[in-house]
DNA sequence: TGGCTGTTTCC
DNA sequence: GAAACAGCC
């Protein structure tokens, strides 16, 4: 064989796990195993200044447990997980020289800093004679593959959805390999504990343990449970935060413990008692995640810059005291406070309530949406650079295909509409649990006798509204009108 | 994937 | 006088 013939079948593959912490539907892993290579799975904790952005505290908690789950699962497949920290290019080079690996495989990521890192590594390692291969699977359709009829990039969701639908079903998920061949002496791993991913305020994330099971098994269980029960009635009931009609798959998707294609296909071939209305609407939500990545890919500053430059002149208020009350769930608007406390206690918030609390921060408090984006990034277990940024801009009105700015949620009527009996509010704002339904979303309008009977003392056991929504709405409209004249 | 307000419609 | 509707923000 000529010396310069690149080996098409590598002997030893470094399998670089990133936000794809799963064995099923993992194209990079499946290919390495199929080609008969010995596989060295590695996870690299990249420094924040590498450009991949700071890891939020809630997601760091999740990552810790997810890596434990992945390591354990790999062990059951005859393999193991090598943990290393540092700039990915250096870590990979050290591992290559230490193991004699002749290839590096990974599944592609789509955040712009990650893309830049991967591109440089691919060029460098290829130059050094390694086989470097990357695979798809983190989103349903790669951003470069969907174009408008005119050849441009989508800026409106509905045409994006139609194009995606028209491009056919996503590929069938690939089963997890039965066994993963491992080299005789795999490299040493860091101790996960040394990474200090768990929060030091221990009693904070403690409450995450009830609702969540990080890792691939937890993801699959969550999906099965959702398809079994939550999906029925999804279209109409998904907006009711007191009910269990949303999938809660977002944190699993954020770290790739399950692939979006697996989720898509789980809603196929259902029996007749499933309404197509329900699973089509569910898929549409899944595709918003793709749309967000599409936007981020073509607008890398999505989390820091207004998509619509018109908003650059918006007179945001500097109000750290109000911001803190919002963060702590002490606004005096029960649905807002319930949402913010659900976020703090569980690392997650129901989507309808995310829209309400975001509208409140932006339009009632007139605080820059970037403050909200930052808080969510730090406290959400599902923090995702694309979805989070795109969704905040959507609510702010500055984003692509965004809600018009003048669509200002009334937190009281939203509460009454989507949590009519206050089930959700009572769960997260227990000091209001004995309020009658009629006043559960507007305790400040309740007669004194009603408050006394419910054990509520406004301003003491529960805050008075920190702003008057009617006035706040007028102020927001005025600020927006001012923008138009710019 | 709204809300507000004035107006009409229908008991 | 509530409920539905339209036009506007």
Short mmCIF file of C-alpha atoms (C1' of nucleotides) in Angstrom, two decimals:
data_model
loop_
_atom_site.label_atom_id
_atom_site.label_comp_id
_atom_site.label_asym_id
_atom_site.label_seq_id
_atom_site.Cartn_x
_atom_site.Cartn_y
_atom_site.Cartn_z
CA UNK A 1 0.00 0.00 0.00
CA UNK A 2 1.37 3.44 -0.86
CA UNK A 3 2.42 5.37 2.18
CA UNK A 4 0.28 8.35 1.36
CA UNK A 5 -2.99 6.45 1.12
CA UNK A 6 -5.13 7.81 3.93
CA UNK A 7 -6.53 4.99 6.01
CA UNK A 8 -10.23 4.96 5.28
CA UNK A 9 -10.83 2.73 8.26
CA UNK A 10 -9.21 4.24 11.34
CA UNK A 11 -7.78 1.97 14.01
CA UNK A 12 -8.35 4.15 17.03
CA UNK A 13 -10.96 6.90 17.11
CA UNK A 14 -11.19 9.67 19.66
CA UNK A 15 -14.91 10.14 19.96
CA UNK A 16 -15.38 13.70 21.15
CA UNK A 17 -18.67 14.06 23.02
CA UNK A 18 -20.08 17.57 23.29
CA UNK A 19 -23.77 18.39 23.45
CA UNK A 20 -24.61 14.88 22.33
CA UNK A 21 -24.37 12.92 25.56
CA UNK A 22 -26.05 9.79 24.23
CA UNK A 23 -25.29 6.43 22.65
CA UNK A 24 -28.47 6.12 20.57
CA UNK A 25 -28.81 8.03 17.31
CA UNK A 26 -25.20 9.11 17.58
CA UNK A 27 -23.85 9.05 14.04
CA UNK A 28 -20.24 9.66 15.04
CA UNK A 29 -20.26 6.79 17.52
CA UNK A 30 -22.16 4.43 15.24
CA UNK A 31 -19.78 5.06 12.37
CA UNK A 32 -16.68 4.52 14.49
CA UNK A 33 -18.06 1.22 15.78
CA UNK A 34 -19.26 0.12 12.33
CA UNK A 35 -15.85 0.68 10.88
CA UNK A 36 -14.34 -1.62 13.46
CA UNK A 37 -12.27 0.98 15.26
CA UNK A 38 -11.32 1.01 18.88
CA UNK A 39 -13.13 3.94 20.41
CA UNK A 40 -11.94 6.35 23.09
CA UNK A 41 -14.89 8.44 24.24
CA UNK A 42 -13.82 11.80 25.59
CA UNK A 43 -15.61 14.78 27.06
CA UNK A 44 -13.75 18.09 27.28
CA UNK A 45 -14.73 20.87 29.67
CA UNK A 46 -13.77 23.84 27.54
CA UNK A 47 -12.76 27.12 29.19
CA UNK A 48 -15.39 29.83 29.13
CA UNK A 49 -13.12 32.20 27.27
CA UNK A 50 -12.85 29.71 24.42
CA UNK A 51 -15.99 31.36 23.14
CA UNK A 52 -18.46 28.61 23.84
CA UNK A 53 -19.86 30.87 26.53
CA UNK A 54 -20.24 30.51 30.23
CA UNK A 55 -21.91 27.36 31.47
CA UNK A 56 -24.91 28.36 33.53
CA UNK A 57 -25.05 27.11 37.10
CA UNK A 58 -28.22 25.09 36.63
CA UNK A 59 -26.97 23.42 33.47
CA UNK A 60 -23.62 22.74 35.16
CA UNK A 61 -25.56 20.73 37.74
CA UNK A 62 -27.28 18.87 34.93
CA UNK A 63 -24.02 18.30 33.07
CA UNK A 64 -22.43 16.74 36.14
CA UNK A 65 -25.18 14.15 36.40
CA UNK A 66 -25.40 13.64 32.68
CA UNK A 67 -21.68 12.87 32.47
CA UNK A 68 -22.05 10.39 35.31
CA UNK A 69 -24.88 8.74 33.43
CA UNK A 70 -22.92 8.67 30.16
CA UNK A 71 -19.82 7.23 31.85
CA UNK A 72 -21.88 4.52 33.47
CA UNK A 73 -23.66 3.70 30.24
CA UNK A 74 -20.36 3.52 28.35
CA UNK A 75 -19.03 1.12 30.98
CA UNK A 76 -21.98 -1.14 30.41
CA UNK A 77 -20.99 -1.17 26.75
CA UNK A 78 -17.44 -2.27 27.48
CA UNK A 79 -16.05 1.24 27.23
CA UNK A 80 -15.57 4.26 29.46
CA UNK A 81 -15.49 8.04 29.43
CA UNK A 82 -12.31 10.10 29.53
CA UNK A 83 -12.83 13.50 31.12
CA UNK A 84 -10.37 16.28 30.40
CA UNK A 85 -10.48 20.04 30.74
CA UNK A 86 -8.77 22.79 28.79
CA UNK A 87 -8.86 24.21 25.27
CA UNK A 88 -10.19 21.44 23.05
CA UNK A 89 -7.38 21.68 20.51
CA UNK A 90 -4.71 21.12 23.16
CA UNK A 91 -6.59 18.37 24.95
CA UNK A 92 -7.17 16.49 21.71
CA UNK A 93 -3.53 16.79 20.65
CA UNK A 94 -2.37 15.50 24.02
CA UNK A 95 -4.75 12.57 23.78
CA UNK A 96 -3.66 11.81 20.24
CA UNK A 97 0.00 11.66 21.16
CA UNK A 98 -0.77 9.70 24.32
CA UNK A 99 -2.94 7.07 22.65
CA UNK A 100 -1.76 6.90 19.07
CA UNK A 101 -5.30 7.61 17.90
CA UNK A 102 -5.45 8.11 14.16
CA UNK A 103 -8.89 9.69 13.93
CA UNK A 104 -11.22 12.09 15.69
CA UNK A 105 -14.98 11.89 15.21
CA UNK A 106 -17.67 14.19 16.55
CA UNK A 107 -21.21 15.34 15.92
CA UNK A 108 -21.46 18.88 14.70
CA UNK A 109 -22.54 21.79 16.90
CA UNK A 110 -24.10 24.97 15.56
CA UNK A 111 -23.29 27.78 17.96
CA UNK A 112 -20.94 30.14 16.14
CA UNK A 113 -18.02 30.00 18.62
CA UNK A 114 -18.24 26.21 18.65
CA UNK A 115 -18.25 26.12 14.87
CA UNK A 116 -15.12 28.27 14.77
CA UNK A 117 -13.30 26.05 17.27
CA UNK A 118 -14.26 22.88 15.41
CA UNK A 119 -13.25 24.28 12.07
CA UNK A 120 -9.79 25.24 13.31
CA UNK A 121 -9.29 21.86 14.97
CA UNK A 122 -10.39 20.00 11.89
CA UNK A 123 -7.94 21.94 9.72
CA UNK A 124 -5.10 21.49 12.18
CA UNK A 125 -5.56 17.78 12.79
CA UNK A 126 -6.12 17.02 9.12
CA UNK A 127 -2.86 18.81 8.43
CA UNK A 128 -1.21 16.48 10.94
CA UNK A 129 -2.47 13.48 9.01
CA UNK A 130 -5.41 12.49 11.15
CA UNK A 131 -8.79 11.48 9.87
CA UNK A 132 -11.31 14.00 11.16
CA UNK A 133 -14.97 13.39 10.51
CA UNK A 134 -18.02 15.24 11.73
CA UNK A 135 -21.65 14.15 11.59
CA UNK A 136 -25.13 15.63 11.76
CA UNK A 137 -27.77 14.94 14.35
CA UNK A 138 -28.09 17.78 16.84
CA UNK A 139 -30.86 19.49 14.94
CA UNK A 140 -33.34 18.16 12.42
CA UNK A 141 -31.94 19.99 9.40
CA UNK A 142 -28.62 21.76 9.15
CA UNK A 143 -28.83 25.53 8.70
CA UNK A 144 -26.93 25.50 5.44
CA UNK A 145 -29.42 23.14 3.84
CA UNK A 146 -32.65 25.11 4.15
CA UNK A 147 -33.06 28.12 1.87
CA UNK A 148 -36.00 30.26 0.88
CA UNK A 149 -37.30 30.07 -2.66
CA UNK A 150 -35.14 33.09 -3.46
CA UNK A 151 -32.08 31.38 -2.04
CA UNK A 152 -31.98 33.46 1.14
CA UNK A 153 -32.19 32.56 4.79
CA UNK A 154 -35.51 32.21 6.54
CA UNK A 155 -36.60 35.02 8.80
CA UNK A 156 -40.19 33.92 9.30
CA UNK A 157 -41.15 30.73 11.06
CA UNK A 158 -44.06 29.47 8.99
CA UNK A 159 -42.22 29.31 5.67
CA UNK A 160 -39.33 27.69 7.54
CA UNK A 161 -41.67 25.03 8.91
CA UNK A 162 -43.15 24.43 5.48
CA UNK A 163 -39.73 24.09 3.89
CA UNK A 164 -38.67 21.70 6.59
CA UNK A 165 -41.81 19.64 6.18
CA UNK A 166 -41.38 19.58 2.42
CA UNK A 167 -37.81 18.38 2.70
CA UNK A 168 -39.04 15.07 4.04
CA UNK A 169 -38.88 13.19 7.30
CA UNK A 170 -35.65 13.36 9.30
CA UNK A 171 -33.50 10.25 9.03
CA UNK A 172 -34.51 7.29 11.14
CA UNK A 173 -32.64 7.21 14.46
CA UNK A 174 -29.65 4.87 14.62
CA UNK A 175 -29.78 2.34 17.46
CA UNK A 176 -27.08 2.45 20.12
CA UNK A 177 -24.22 0.04 19.38
CA UNK A 178 -24.43 -3.18 21.37
CA UNK A 179 -20.80 -3.02 22.37
CA UNK A 180 -18.13 -0.38 21.97
CA UNK A 181 -14.61 -1.72 21.34
CA UNK A 182 -12.09 -0.17 23.66
CA UNK A 183 -8.29 -0.05 23.58
CA UNK A 184 -6.43 -2.24 26.09
CA UNK A 185 -5.22 0.70 28.14
CA UNK A 186 -7.40 3.78 27.73
CA UNK A 187 -6.05 7.16 28.89
CA UNK A 188 -6.61 8.46 32.38
CA UNK A 189 -9.61 10.60 33.16
CA UNK A 190 -10.05 13.61 35.40
CA UNK A 191 -12.25 13.01 38.42
CA UNK A 192 -15.65 14.54 37.73
CA UNK A 193 -15.82 15.89 41.30
CA UNK A 194 -12.72 17.98 40.63
CA UNK A 195 -14.62 19.94 38.00
CA UNK A 196 -16.84 21.37 40.74
CA UNK A 197 -19.88 21.53 38.48
CA UNK A 198 -22.30 21.16 41.36
CA UNK A 199 -23.36 24.43 42.95
CA UNK A 200 -21.78 25.31 46.23
CA UNK A 201 -25.11 26.53 47.57
CA UNK A 202 -26.14 22.95 48.12
CA UNK A 203 -29.73 23.45 49.08
CA UNK A 204 -30.37 25.30 45.84
CA UNK A 205 -29.99 22.48 43.30
CA UNK A 206 -31.14 19.88 45.82
CA UNK A 207 -34.69 20.59 44.74
CA UNK A 208 -33.80 19.72 41.13
CA UNK A 209 -33.41 16.08 42.05
CA UNK A 210 -37.12 15.42 42.38
CA UNK A 211 -38.33 16.43 38.92
CA UNK A 212 -35.36 15.35 36.84
CA UNK A 213 -33.31 12.37 35.80
CA UNK A 214 -30.40 13.70 33.72
CA UNK A 215 -28.94 11.34 31.15
CA UNK A 216 -30.06 9.29 28.19
CA UNK A 217 -32.20 6.86 30.16
CA UNK A 218 -34.03 9.72 31.83
CA UNK A 219 -34.57 11.34 28.44
CA UNK A 220 -36.04 8.20 26.95
CA UNK A 221 -38.32 7.69 29.93
CA UNK A 222 -39.50 11.28 29.69
CA UNK A 223 -40.26 10.90 25.99
CA UNK A 224 -42.13 7.64 26.51
CA UNK A 225 -44.20 9.12 29.32
CA UNK A 226 -45.04 12.17 27.24
CA UNK A 227 -46.11 10.17 24.20
CA UNK A 228 -48.11 7.89 26.46
CA UNK A 229 -50.11 10.58 28.23
CA UNK A 230 -49.08 14.23 27.80
CA UNK A 231 -49.27 14.31 24.02
CA UNK A 232 -52.99 13.62 23.97
CA UNK A 233 -54.57 17.04 24.08
CA UNK A 234 -51.23 18.78 23.59
CA UNK A 235 -52.52 21.40 21.17
CA UNK A 236 -54.96 22.94 23.59
CA UNK A 237 -53.60 21.89 26.99
CA UNK A 238 -49.92 22.73 26.49
CA UNK A 239 -50.70 26.31 27.50
CA UNK A 240 -51.91 25.36 30.96
CA UNK A 241 -48.93 25.32 33.31
CA UNK A 242 -50.84 23.51 36.05
CA UNK A 243 -51.29 20.49 33.79
CA UNK A 244 -48.81 17.89 32.55
CA UNK A 245 -49.21 18.38 28.82
CA UNK A 246 -45.74 19.52 27.82
CA UNK A 247 -42.88 17.14 27.15
CA UNK A 248 -40.26 18.62 29.50
CA UNK A 249 -37.65 17.25 27.11
CA UNK A 250 -35.85 20.59 26.73
CA UNK A 251 -32.96 19.92 29.16
CA UNK A 252 -32.40 16.51 27.59
CA UNK A 253 -32.34 18.04 24.13
CA UNK A 254 -30.07 20.87 25.27
CA UNK A 255 -27.27 18.45 26.09
CA UNK A 256 -28.20 16.01 23.37
CA UNK A 257 -29.17 13.14 25.63
CA UNK A 258 -31.81 12.42 23.05
CA UNK A 259 -31.77 13.47 19.41
CA UNK A 260 -34.49 15.66 17.95
CA UNK A 261 -34.95 13.06 15.22
CA UNK A 262 -35.74 10.45 17.88
CA UNK A 263 -38.30 12.79 19.38
CA UNK A 264 -39.81 13.50 15.96
CA UNK A 265 -40.09 9.83 15.10
CA UNK A 266 -41.60 8.94 18.48
CA UNK A 267 -44.68 10.85 17.33
CA UNK A 268 -45.08 8.75 14.20
CA UNK A 269 -47.18 5.67 13.76
CA UNK A 270 -49.37 6.41 16.74
CA UNK A 271 -52.71 4.69 17.15
CA UNK A 272 -55.95 6.29 16.08
CA UNK A 273 -56.76 7.86 19.42
CA UNK A 274 -53.94 10.32 18.91
CA UNK A 275 -55.03 13.45 17.10
CA UNK A 276 -52.73 14.63 14.34
CA UNK A 277 -53.48 18.14 15.61
CA UNK A 278 -51.61 17.25 18.76
CA UNK A 279 -48.48 15.72 17.35
CA UNK A 280 -48.16 18.21 14.52
CA UNK A 281 -48.27 21.06 17.01
CA UNK A 282 -45.72 19.26 19.13
CA UNK A 283 -43.42 18.88 16.12
CA UNK A 284 -43.86 22.55 15.37
CA UNK A 285 -42.51 23.36 18.80
CA UNK A 286 -39.60 21.02 18.22
CA UNK A 287 -38.89 22.81 14.97
CA UNK A 288 -38.74 26.19 16.76
CA UNK A 289 -35.51 24.85 18.20
CA UNK A 290 -34.21 24.29 14.68
CA UNK A 291 -35.43 27.72 13.63
CA UNK A 292 -33.54 29.30 16.52
CA UNK A 293 -30.33 27.57 15.46
CA UNK A 294 -30.97 28.70 11.94
CA UNK A 295 -31.20 32.30 13.16
CA UNK A 296 -28.15 32.00 15.39
CA UNK A 297 -26.12 30.46 12.59
CA UNK A 298 -26.81 33.41 10.34
CA UNK A 299 -26.72 36.04 13.10
CA UNK A 300 -24.01 35.01 15.59
CA UNK A 301 -24.69 37.89 18.00
CA UNK A 302 -28.28 36.82 18.60
CA UNK A 303 -27.85 36.77 22.40
CA UNK A 304 -26.33 40.25 22.61
CA UNK A 305 -27.58 42.31 19.68
CA UNK A 306 -31.07 43.22 18.59
CA UNK A 307 -31.93 41.34 15.44
CA UNK A 308 -33.88 44.42 14.47
CA UNK A 309 -31.50 47.37 14.80
CA UNK A 310 -34.43 49.70 15.37
CA UNK A 311 -34.47 48.51 18.98
CA UNK A 312 -30.92 49.69 19.58
CA UNK A 313 -32.35 53.06 20.60
CA UNK A 314 -34.87 51.63 23.05
CA UNK A 315 -34.74 53.51 26.40
CA UNK A 316 -34.31 50.53 28.74
CA UNK A 317 -34.43 51.32 32.41
CA UNK A 318 -31.62 50.62 34.79
CA UNK A 319 -33.57 49.22 37.72
CA UNK A 320 -31.57 46.62 39.63
CA UNK A 321 -34.07 46.60 42.49
CA UNK A 322 -36.94 45.68 40.16
CA UNK A 323 -34.78 43.15 38.34
CA UNK A 324 -34.03 41.45 41.62
CA UNK A 325 -37.70 41.31 42.57
CA UNK A 326 -38.44 39.70 39.24
CA UNK A 327 -35.64 37.19 39.70
CA UNK A 328 -36.84 36.25 43.17
CA UNK A 329 -40.50 36.00 42.25
CA UNK A 330 -41.58 38.96 44.38
CA UNK A 331 -43.41 41.12 41.84
CA UNK A 332 -46.87 40.92 43.37
CA UNK A 333 -48.24 39.32 40.19
CA UNK A 334 -48.93 35.69 41.14
CA UNK A 335 -48.41 34.06 37.73
CA UNK A 336 -45.10 35.89 37.31
CA UNK A 337 -43.92 35.00 40.79
CA UNK A 338 -44.98 31.37 40.40
CA UNK A 339 -42.98 31.12 37.17
CA UNK A 340 -39.85 32.71 38.57
CA UNK A 341 -40.00 30.50 41.62
CA UNK A 342 -40.57 27.39 39.53
CA UNK A 343 -37.43 28.36 37.66
CA UNK A 344 -35.42 28.77 40.84
CA UNK A 345 -36.74 25.60 42.43
CA UNK A 346 -36.70 23.25 39.47
CA UNK A 347 -34.37 24.82 36.91
CA UNK A 348 -37.21 24.93 34.43
CA UNK A 349 -40.34 26.91 33.64
CA UNK A 350 -43.44 26.11 31.64
CA UNK A 351 -43.31 27.74 28.21
CA UNK A 352 -46.51 29.77 28.51
CA UNK A 353 -45.22 31.21 31.77
CA UNK A 354 -41.83 31.97 30.19
CA UNK A 355 -43.64 34.23 27.75
CA UNK A 356 -45.56 35.92 30.56
CA UNK A 357 -42.55 36.58 32.80
CA UNK A 358 -40.49 37.75 29.82
CA UNK A 359 -43.20 40.14 28.71
CA UNK A 360 -43.37 41.42 32.28
CA UNK A 361 -39.64 42.07 32.54
CA UNK A 362 -39.47 43.77 29.18
CA UNK A 363 -42.74 45.64 28.95
CA UNK A 364 -43.88 46.18 32.52
CA UNK A 365 -40.46 46.82 34.04
CA UNK A 366 -38.88 48.16 30.82
CA UNK A 367 -35.73 46.21 31.58
CA UNK A 368 -33.49 45.16 28.70
CA UNK A 369 -34.33 41.65 27.42
CA UNK A 370 -30.62 40.80 27.69
CA UNK A 371 -30.94 40.84 31.49
CA UNK A 372 -33.62 38.21 31.21
CA UNK A 373 -31.62 36.19 28.72
CA UNK A 374 -28.68 36.19 31.10
CA UNK A 375 -30.76 35.14 34.11
CA UNK A 376 -32.39 32.33 32.19
CA UNK A 377 -29.03 31.16 30.87
CA UNK A 378 -27.76 30.84 34.41
CA UNK A 379 -30.82 29.26 36.01
CA UNK A 380 -32.39 27.06 33.34
CA UNK A 381 -31.28 23.44 33.13
CA UNK A 382 -32.30 23.61 29.47
CA UNK A 383 -30.29 26.77 28.73
CA UNK A 384 -29.64 26.73 25.01
CA UNK A 385 -27.72 29.48 23.23
CA UNK A 386 -30.07 29.51 20.26
CA UNK A 387 -33.50 28.95 21.80
CA UNK A 388 -32.90 31.25 24.74
CA UNK A 389 -31.66 34.19 22.70
CA UNK A 390 -34.21 33.76 19.92
CA UNK A 391 -37.09 33.47 22.36
CA UNK A 392 -36.15 36.54 24.37
CA UNK A 393 -35.90 38.57 21.20
CA UNK A 394 -39.20 37.12 20.09
CA UNK A 395 -40.96 38.44 23.17
CA UNK A 396 -39.12 41.75 23.07
CA UNK A 397 -40.32 42.35 19.54
CA UNK A 398 -36.75 42.86 18.38
CA UNK A 399 -36.36 39.37 16.96
CA UNK A 400 -37.07 37.54 13.74
CA UNK A 401 -40.76 36.86 13.17
CA UNK A 402 -41.26 38.32 16.61
CA UNK A 403 -44.39 39.17 18.48
CA UNK A 404 -45.20 42.84 17.82
CA UNK A 405 -43.98 45.00 20.67
CA UNK A 406 -47.49 46.19 21.40
CA UNK A 407 -48.58 42.67 22.22
CA UNK A 408 -48.23 43.23 25.93
CA UNK A 409 -49.38 40.40 28.15
CA UNK A 410 -51.65 41.34 30.99
CA UNK A 411 -50.25 39.13 33.77
CA UNK A 412 -53.57 39.00 35.58
CA UNK A 413 -55.70 37.98 32.63
CA UNK A 414 -53.03 35.57 31.39
CA UNK A 415 -53.13 33.94 34.81
CA UNK A 416 -56.92 33.80 34.82
CA UNK A 417 -56.98 32.39 31.32
CA UNK A 418 -54.32 29.71 31.61
CA UNK A 419 -54.41 28.88 35.31
CA UNK A 420 -58.10 29.46 36.03
CA UNK A 421 -58.18 27.61 39.33
CA UNK A 422 -54.75 28.76 40.41
CA UNK A 423 -53.36 25.23 40.56
CA UNK A 424 -49.98 26.40 39.31
CA UNK A 425 -49.86 29.54 41.42
CA UNK A 426 -50.76 27.63 44.59
CA UNK A 427 -47.98 25.14 43.89
CA UNK A 428 -45.22 27.74 43.71
CA UNK A 429 -46.64 30.63 45.71
CA UNK A 430 -47.84 28.76 48.79
CA UNK A 431 -48.55 31.92 50.74
CA UNK A 432 -51.55 32.38 48.43
CA UNK A 433 -52.78 28.80 48.59
CA UNK A 434 -55.91 29.65 50.55
CA UNK A 435 -57.02 32.50 48.32
CA UNK A 436 -60.32 31.89 46.49
CA UNK A 437 -60.04 31.28 42.74
CA UNK A 438 -61.64 34.65 42.05
CA UNK A 439 -58.73 36.56 43.57
CA UNK A 440 -55.84 34.13 43.24
CA UNK A 441 -54.44 36.15 40.32
CA UNK A 442 -55.23 39.57 41.79
CA UNK A 443 -54.78 39.48 45.55
CA UNK A 444 -54.35 43.25 45.58
CA UNK A 445 -57.97 43.61 44.46
CA UNK A 446 -59.37 41.26 47.06
CA UNK A 447 -61.48 42.66 49.91
CA UNK A 448 -59.75 42.75 53.26
CA UNK A 449 -62.01 40.08 54.69
CA UNK A 450 -61.07 37.69 51.90
CA UNK A 451 -57.38 38.36 52.44
CA UNK A 452 -57.69 37.89 56.18
CA UNK A 453 -59.51 34.62 55.76
CA UNK A 454 -56.80 33.37 53.40
CA UNK A 455 -54.10 34.42 55.85
CA UNK A 456 -52.66 36.92 53.39
CA UNK A 457 -51.29 40.26 54.49
CA UNK A 458 -50.30 42.24 51.44
CA UNK A 459 -46.94 43.87 51.74
CA UNK A 460 -46.02 41.36 54.46
CA UNK A 461 -46.79 37.76 53.53
CA UNK A 462 -47.09 38.57 49.82
CA UNK A 463 -45.91 41.71 48.00
CA UNK A 464 -48.11 44.40 46.57
CA UNK A 465 -47.71 44.75 42.79
CA UNK A 466 -44.34 46.40 42.16
CA UNK A 467 -45.80 48.25 39.18
CA UNK A 468 -49.32 49.09 38.08
CA UNK A 469 -49.81 47.09 34.90
CA UNK A 470 -52.08 49.65 33.27
CA UNK A 471 -49.62 52.48 33.76
CA UNK A 472 -46.68 50.27 32.89
CA UNK A 473 -48.39 49.33 29.66
CA UNK A 474 -48.88 52.97 28.73
CA UNK A 475 -45.24 53.73 29.52
CA UNK A 476 -44.09 50.84 27.34
CA UNK A 477 -46.26 52.00 24.47
CA UNK A 478 -44.91 55.52 24.79
CA UNK A 479 -41.32 54.25 24.76
CA UNK A 480 -42.09 52.20 21.69
CA UNK A 481 -43.72 55.13 19.94
CA UNK A 482 -40.61 57.19 20.63
CA UNK A 483 -38.61 54.52 18.88
CA UNK A 484 -40.63 54.88 15.71
CA UNK A 485 -39.70 58.53 15.44
CA UNK A 486 -35.98 57.78 15.57
"C1'" DT B 1 -48.73 31.69 20.63
"C1'" DG B 2 -52.84 39.71 22.57
"C1'" DG B 3 -55.09 43.34 24.89
"C1'" DC B 4 -57.83 47.45 25.05
"C1'" DT B 5 -61.68 50.08 23.83
"C1'" DG B 6 -65.58 51.41 21.62
"C1'" DT B 7 -69.47 49.41 19.06
"C1'" DT B 8 -72.83 46.14 17.65
"C1'" DT B 9 -75.50 42.08 18.56
"C1'" DC B 10 -78.40 39.29 20.98
"C1'" DC B 11 -80.67 37.57 24.89
"C1'" DG C 1 -76.08 44.04 30.15
"C1'" DA C 2 -73.24 40.30 28.68
"C1'" DA C 3 -71.07 38.57 24.66
"C1'" DA C 4 -69.15 39.04 20.14
"C1'" DC C 5 -66.72 41.91 17.01
"C1'" DA C 6 -63.70 45.40 14.78
"C1'" DG C 7 -59.96 48.42 14.60
"C1'" DC C 8 -56.29 49.99 16.74
"C1'" DC C 9 -52.14 49.99 19.66
#
